[in-house]
């Protein structure tokens, strides 16, 4: 009975130790293609050269409610930038955040983050529990440290609205705004710069901006590591 179970456990432990030992000596391959890579960001020279750098131009998010949000991202969400974003979010590679933050800080338009406080887009609590961290917060903390900006982790997300599937845009916005609030004991900064990993539809950023403005923020802009093409 327990003899076999014990050796199974021992085999698992040895295998885990062996994997960790290998990971410690073998340099990590390129996160996008698997070729050998080095440096602060694990991308090979080809994937690094292929990064889709965007201009300093911001995009204007507008849901027709009259309050728009200027948003900016350094990179297009494809190739190496997509691989790093997904590794941070789904593989828990939080060590990547500092290198990603360096890419943001190197090219952020000054008008966007001047004197602002960085506000991470909150993750649904169930998702945060499963993942163990909020990638937007990890990224915001790294950017704040590099740029010497304040981190204001003042938003929270609750309620049952965990998924955005199967709703039209207006319903999604209303559900998102209903699920967001300012954390008890926190206040909304006068100049808020929302931070998230990827800008896709902008619905989440607009919902966060509406909550921040209602709580007293005079200016709200947004900063993401990458944005999908066409945004
Ligand atoms: Zn590569």
Tab-separated table of C-alpha atoms and ligand atoms in Angstrom:
chain	number	residue	atom	x	y	z
A	1	UNK	CA	0.000	0.000	0.000
A	2	UNK	CA	1.999	2.922	1.267
A	3	UNK	CA	5.270	1.520	-0.116
A	4	UNK	CA	4.332	2.281	-3.712
A	5	UNK	CA	2.787	5.632	-2.770
A	6	UNK	CA	5.994	6.566	-0.963
A	7	UNK	CA	8.243	5.770	-3.894
A	8	UNK	CA	5.877	7.626	-6.231
A	9	UNK	CA	6.200	10.685	-4.037
A	10	UNK	CA	9.958	10.296	-3.886
A	11	UNK	CA	10.120	9.985	-7.686
A	12	UNK	CA	8.051	13.166	-8.051
A	13	UNK	CA	10.286	15.040	-5.633
A	14	UNK	CA	13.466	13.899	-7.398
A	15	UNK	CA	11.993	14.811	-10.777
A	16	UNK	CA	11.008	18.282	-9.492
A	17	UNK	CA	14.476	18.821	-8.012
A	18	UNK	CA	16.068	17.726	-11.287
A	19	UNK	CA	13.868	20.116	-13.308
A	20	UNK	CA	14.767	23.004	-10.987
A	21	UNK	CA	18.469	22.154	-11.223
A	22	UNK	CA	18.252	22.131	-15.027
A	23	UNK	CA	16.373	25.440	-15.058
A	24	UNK	CA	19.099	26.973	-12.905
A	25	UNK	CA	21.949	26.043	-15.233
A	26	UNK	CA	20.323	26.216	-18.682
A	27	UNK	CA	19.748	29.769	-19.945
A	28	UNK	CA	16.075	30.319	-20.797
A	29	UNK	CA	15.243	30.076	-24.498
A	30	UNK	CA	13.440	32.771	-26.454
A	31	UNK	CA	9.913	33.069	-25.086
A	32	UNK	CA	8.549	33.562	-28.596
A	33	UNK	CA	10.353	30.925	-30.706
A	34	UNK	CA	12.510	28.810	-28.394
A	35	UNK	CA	15.861	29.796	-29.957
A	36	UNK	CA	18.665	30.656	-27.562
A	37	UNK	CA	18.283	34.044	-25.926
A	38	UNK	CA	19.998	36.185	-23.362
A	39	UNK	CA	19.797	39.550	-21.678
A	40	UNK	CA	17.135	40.979	-19.416
A	41	UNK	CA	14.314	39.914	-21.720
A	42	UNK	CA	14.406	36.318	-22.955
A	43	UNK	CA	13.952	37.037	-26.664
A	44	UNK	CA	16.356	35.919	-29.385
A	45	UNK	CA	17.875	38.618	-31.665
A	46	UNK	CA	15.404	37.825	-34.463
A	47	UNK	CA	12.304	38.163	-32.255
A	48	UNK	CA	13.783	41.243	-30.598
A	49	UNK	CA	14.342	42.898	-33.994
A	50	UNK	CA	10.816	41.910	-35.011
A	51	UNK	CA	9.134	43.714	-32.123
A	52	UNK	CA	6.387	46.006	-33.403
A	53	UNK	CA	7.330	49.325	-31.831
A	54	UNK	CA	4.512	51.867	-32.006
A	55	UNK	CA	4.825	55.633	-32.226
A	56	UNK	CA	4.408	58.055	-29.318
A	57	UNK	CA	0.924	58.795	-30.608
A	58	UNK	CA	-1.889	57.975	-28.191
A	59	UNK	CA	-5.194	56.395	-29.135
A	60	UNK	CA	-8.420	57.924	-27.917
A	61	UNK	CA	-10.802	55.488	-26.232
A	62	UNK	CA	-14.358	56.719	-26.414
A	63	UNK	CA	-17.553	54.919	-25.487
A	64	UNK	CA	-19.783	57.779	-26.624
A	65	UNK	CA	-20.526	58.857	-23.046
A	66	UNK	CA	-18.544	62.056	-23.544
A	67	UNK	CA	-15.615	61.091	-21.340
A	68	UNK	CA	-12.749	59.694	-23.363
A	69	UNK	CA	-9.414	58.255	-22.276
A	70	UNK	CA	-6.043	58.798	-23.960
A	71	UNK	CA	-4.236	55.473	-24.081
A	72	UNK	CA	-0.744	54.531	-25.176
A	73	UNK	CA	1.301	51.356	-25.595
A	74	UNK	CA	4.913	50.969	-26.753
A	75	UNK	CA	4.347	47.719	-28.641
A	76	UNK	CA	1.952	45.941	-30.971
A	77	UNK	CA	0.468	42.802	-29.426
A	78	UNK	CA	2.192	40.220	-31.634
A	79	UNK	CA	5.437	38.243	-31.857
A	80	UNK	CA	7.799	38.747	-28.947
A	81	UNK	CA	5.586	41.269	-27.138
A	82	UNK	CA	2.666	38.842	-27.222
A	83	UNK	CA	4.862	35.970	-26.007
A	84	UNK	CA	6.193	38.001	-23.064
A	85	UNK	CA	2.706	39.238	-22.148
A	86	UNK	CA	1.335	35.693	-22.169
A	87	UNK	CA	4.304	34.307	-20.220
A	88	UNK	CA	3.789	36.953	-17.533
A	89	UNK	CA	0.053	36.306	-17.337
A	90	UNK	CA	-0.285	32.557	-17.826
A	91	UNK	CA	3.106	31.122	-16.856
A	92	UNK	CA	3.645	33.331	-13.827
A	93	UNK	CA	6.905	34.717	-15.229
A	94	UNK	CA	6.725	37.807	-13.023
A	95	UNK	CA	10.492	38.298	-13.351
A	96	UNK	CA	9.774	39.544	-16.893
A	97	UNK	CA	7.929	42.598	-15.562
A	98	UNK	CA	11.050	44.673	-14.970
A	99	UNK	CA	12.343	44.264	-18.524
A	100	UNK	CA	8.863	45.001	-19.895
A	101	UNK	CA	8.659	48.081	-17.652
A	102	UNK	CA	12.010	49.254	-19.028
A	103	UNK	CA	10.589	49.078	-22.564
A	104	UNK	CA	7.583	51.149	-21.461
A	105	UNK	CA	9.594	53.761	-19.580
A	106	UNK	CA	12.101	54.160	-22.432
A	107	UNK	CA	9.452	55.441	-24.822
A	108	UNK	CA	6.439	56.682	-22.834
A	109	UNK	CA	5.252	60.149	-23.996
A	110	UNK	CA	5.909	62.532	-21.087
A	111	UNK	CA	2.485	64.144	-21.286
A	112	UNK	CA	0.957	60.780	-20.408
A	113	UNK	CA	2.609	59.987	-17.097
A	114	UNK	CA	3.851	63.394	-15.894
A	115	UNK	CA	2.979	63.705	-12.229
A	116	UNK	CA	0.459	60.904	-12.442
A	117	UNK	CA	-0.104	57.973	-10.115
A	118	UNK	CA	-0.201	54.510	-11.655
A	119	UNK	CA	-3.455	52.645	-11.057
A	120	UNK	CA	-3.405	48.917	-11.946
A	121	UNK	CA	-6.541	47.572	-13.620
A	122	UNK	CA	-7.949	45.178	-11.010
A	123	UNK	CA	-8.416	41.493	-11.714
A	124	UNK	CA	-11.561	39.612	-10.798
A	125	UNK	CA	-10.909	38.126	-7.314
A	126	UNK	CA	-11.538	34.521	-8.413
A	127	UNK	CA	-9.085	34.896	-11.274
A	128	UNK	CA	-6.549	36.545	-8.996
A	129	UNK	CA	-6.858	33.657	-6.538
A	130	UNK	CA	-6.278	31.118	-9.318
A	131	UNK	CA	-3.336	33.042	-10.805
A	132	UNK	CA	-1.853	34.152	-7.488
A	133	UNK	CA	-1.126	37.663	-8.745
A	134	UNK	CA	-2.528	40.459	-10.896
A	135	UNK	CA	-0.291	40.958	-13.935
A	136	UNK	CA	-1.419	44.601	-14.263
A	137	UNK	CA	-0.314	45.277	-10.693
A	138	UNK	CA	3.036	43.518	-11.171
A	139	UNK	CA	3.641	45.583	-14.305
A	140	UNK	CA	2.471	48.858	-12.681
A	141	UNK	CA	4.754	48.282	-9.695
A	142	UNK	CA	7.751	47.707	-11.980
A	143	UNK	CA	6.962	50.811	-14.074
A	144	UNK	CA	6.455	52.924	-10.932
A	145	UNK	CA	9.826	51.820	-9.557
A	146	UNK	CA	11.646	52.546	-12.822
A	147	UNK	CA	9.944	55.878	-13.551
A	148	UNK	CA	9.853	57.146	-9.962
A	149	UNK	CA	6.068	57.389	-10.023
A	150	UNK	CA	3.588	56.680	-7.278
A	151	UNK	CA	1.631	53.424	-7.338
A	152	UNK	CA	-2.025	53.856	-6.374
A	153	UNK	CA	-3.571	50.386	-6.243
A	154	UNK	CA	-6.971	51.887	-5.437
A	155	UNK	CA	-9.416	49.945	-7.602
A	156	UNK	CA	-11.076	46.641	-6.823
A	157	UNK	CA	-13.313	44.316	-8.734
A	158	UNK	CA	-16.037	42.171	-7.287
A	159	UNK	CA	-19.406	40.699	-8.125
A	160	UNK	CA	-20.219	37.826	-10.410
A	161	UNK	CA	-19.357	39.498	-13.728
A	162	UNK	CA	-16.285	37.398	-14.352
A	163	UNK	CA	-16.752	36.884	-18.055
A	164	UNK	CA	-17.326	39.275	-20.930
A	165	UNK	CA	-18.674	36.629	-23.277
A	166	UNK	CA	-22.136	36.776	-24.769
A	167	UNK	CA	-23.005	40.358	-23.947
A	168	UNK	CA	-23.220	43.349	-26.227
A	169	UNK	CA	-20.902	46.306	-25.746
A	170	UNK	CA	-23.284	48.461	-23.682
A	171	UNK	CA	-24.167	45.568	-21.365
A	172	UNK	CA	-20.494	44.710	-20.951
A	173	UNK	CA	-19.631	48.313	-20.048
A	174	UNK	CA	-22.461	48.537	-17.524
A	175	UNK	CA	-21.546	45.177	-15.971
A	176	UNK	CA	-17.872	46.122	-15.802
A	177	UNK	CA	-18.537	49.507	-14.231
A	178	UNK	CA	-20.863	47.842	-11.718
A	179	UNK	CA	-18.169	45.347	-10.810
A	180	UNK	CA	-15.488	48.009	-10.160
A	181	UNK	CA	-15.128	50.282	-7.177
A	182	UNK	CA	-12.570	52.269	-5.230
A	183	UNK	CA	-11.033	50.094	-2.519
A	184	UNK	CA	-12.262	51.006	0.978
A	185	UNK	CA	-9.700	53.257	2.654
A	186	UNK	CA	-8.159	54.315	-0.690
A	187	UNK	CA	-8.783	57.452	-2.678
A	188	UNK	CA	-8.619	58.144	-6.394
A	189	UNK	CA	-5.509	60.157	-7.365
A	190	UNK	CA	-6.045	63.565	-9.018
A	191	UNK	CA	-3.985	62.447	-12.027
A	192	UNK	CA	-4.488	58.761	-12.656
A	193	UNK	CA	-2.661	56.663	-15.223
A	194	UNK	CA	-4.359	53.279	-15.565
A	195	UNK	CA	-1.995	50.376	-16.230
A	196	UNK	CA	-2.833	47.066	-17.892
A	197	UNK	CA	-0.892	44.477	-19.883
A	198	UNK	CA	-2.852	44.628	-23.140
A	199	UNK	CA	-5.284	47.081	-24.701
A	200	UNK	CA	-7.886	45.278	-26.788
A	201	UNK	CA	-11.381	46.791	-26.852
A	202	UNK	CA	-10.672	49.410	-24.189
A	203	UNK	CA	-13.935	48.564	-22.394
A	204	UNK	CA	-12.199	47.679	-19.129
A	205	UNK	CA	-10.064	50.844	-19.186
A	206	UNK	CA	-13.136	53.010	-19.843
A	207	UNK	CA	-15.013	51.359	-16.973
A	208	UNK	CA	-12.062	51.966	-14.623
A	209	UNK	CA	-11.809	55.581	-15.803
A	210	UNK	CA	-15.503	56.182	-15.083
A	211	UNK	CA	-15.097	54.898	-11.520
A	212	UNK	CA	-11.959	57.010	-10.949
A	213	UNK	CA	-13.623	60.167	-12.286
A	214	UNK	CA	-16.696	59.574	-10.133
A	215	UNK	CA	-14.347	59.215	-7.139
A	216	UNK	CA	-12.575	62.526	-7.851
A	217	UNK	CA	-9.809	61.947	-10.417
A	218	UNK	CA	-9.501	65.083	-12.583
A	219	UNK	CA	-7.477	63.447	-15.310
A	220	UNK	CA	-7.356	59.809	-16.364
A	221	UNK	CA	-5.110	58.335	-19.047
A	222	UNK	CA	-4.004	54.783	-19.712
A	223	UNK	CA	-0.790	52.912	-20.349
A	224	UNK	CA	-0.541	49.308	-21.524
A	225	UNK	CA	2.471	47.189	-22.475
A	226	UNK	CA	0.953	46.244	-25.825
A	227	UNK	CA	-2.112	46.893	-27.928
A	228	UNK	CA	-3.882	44.822	-30.531
A	229	UNK	CA	-3.576	45.980	-34.143
A	230	UNK	CA	-6.330	48.326	-35.264
A	231	UNK	CA	-6.602	49.920	-31.835
B	1	LIG	ZN1	12.860	34.137	-30.846
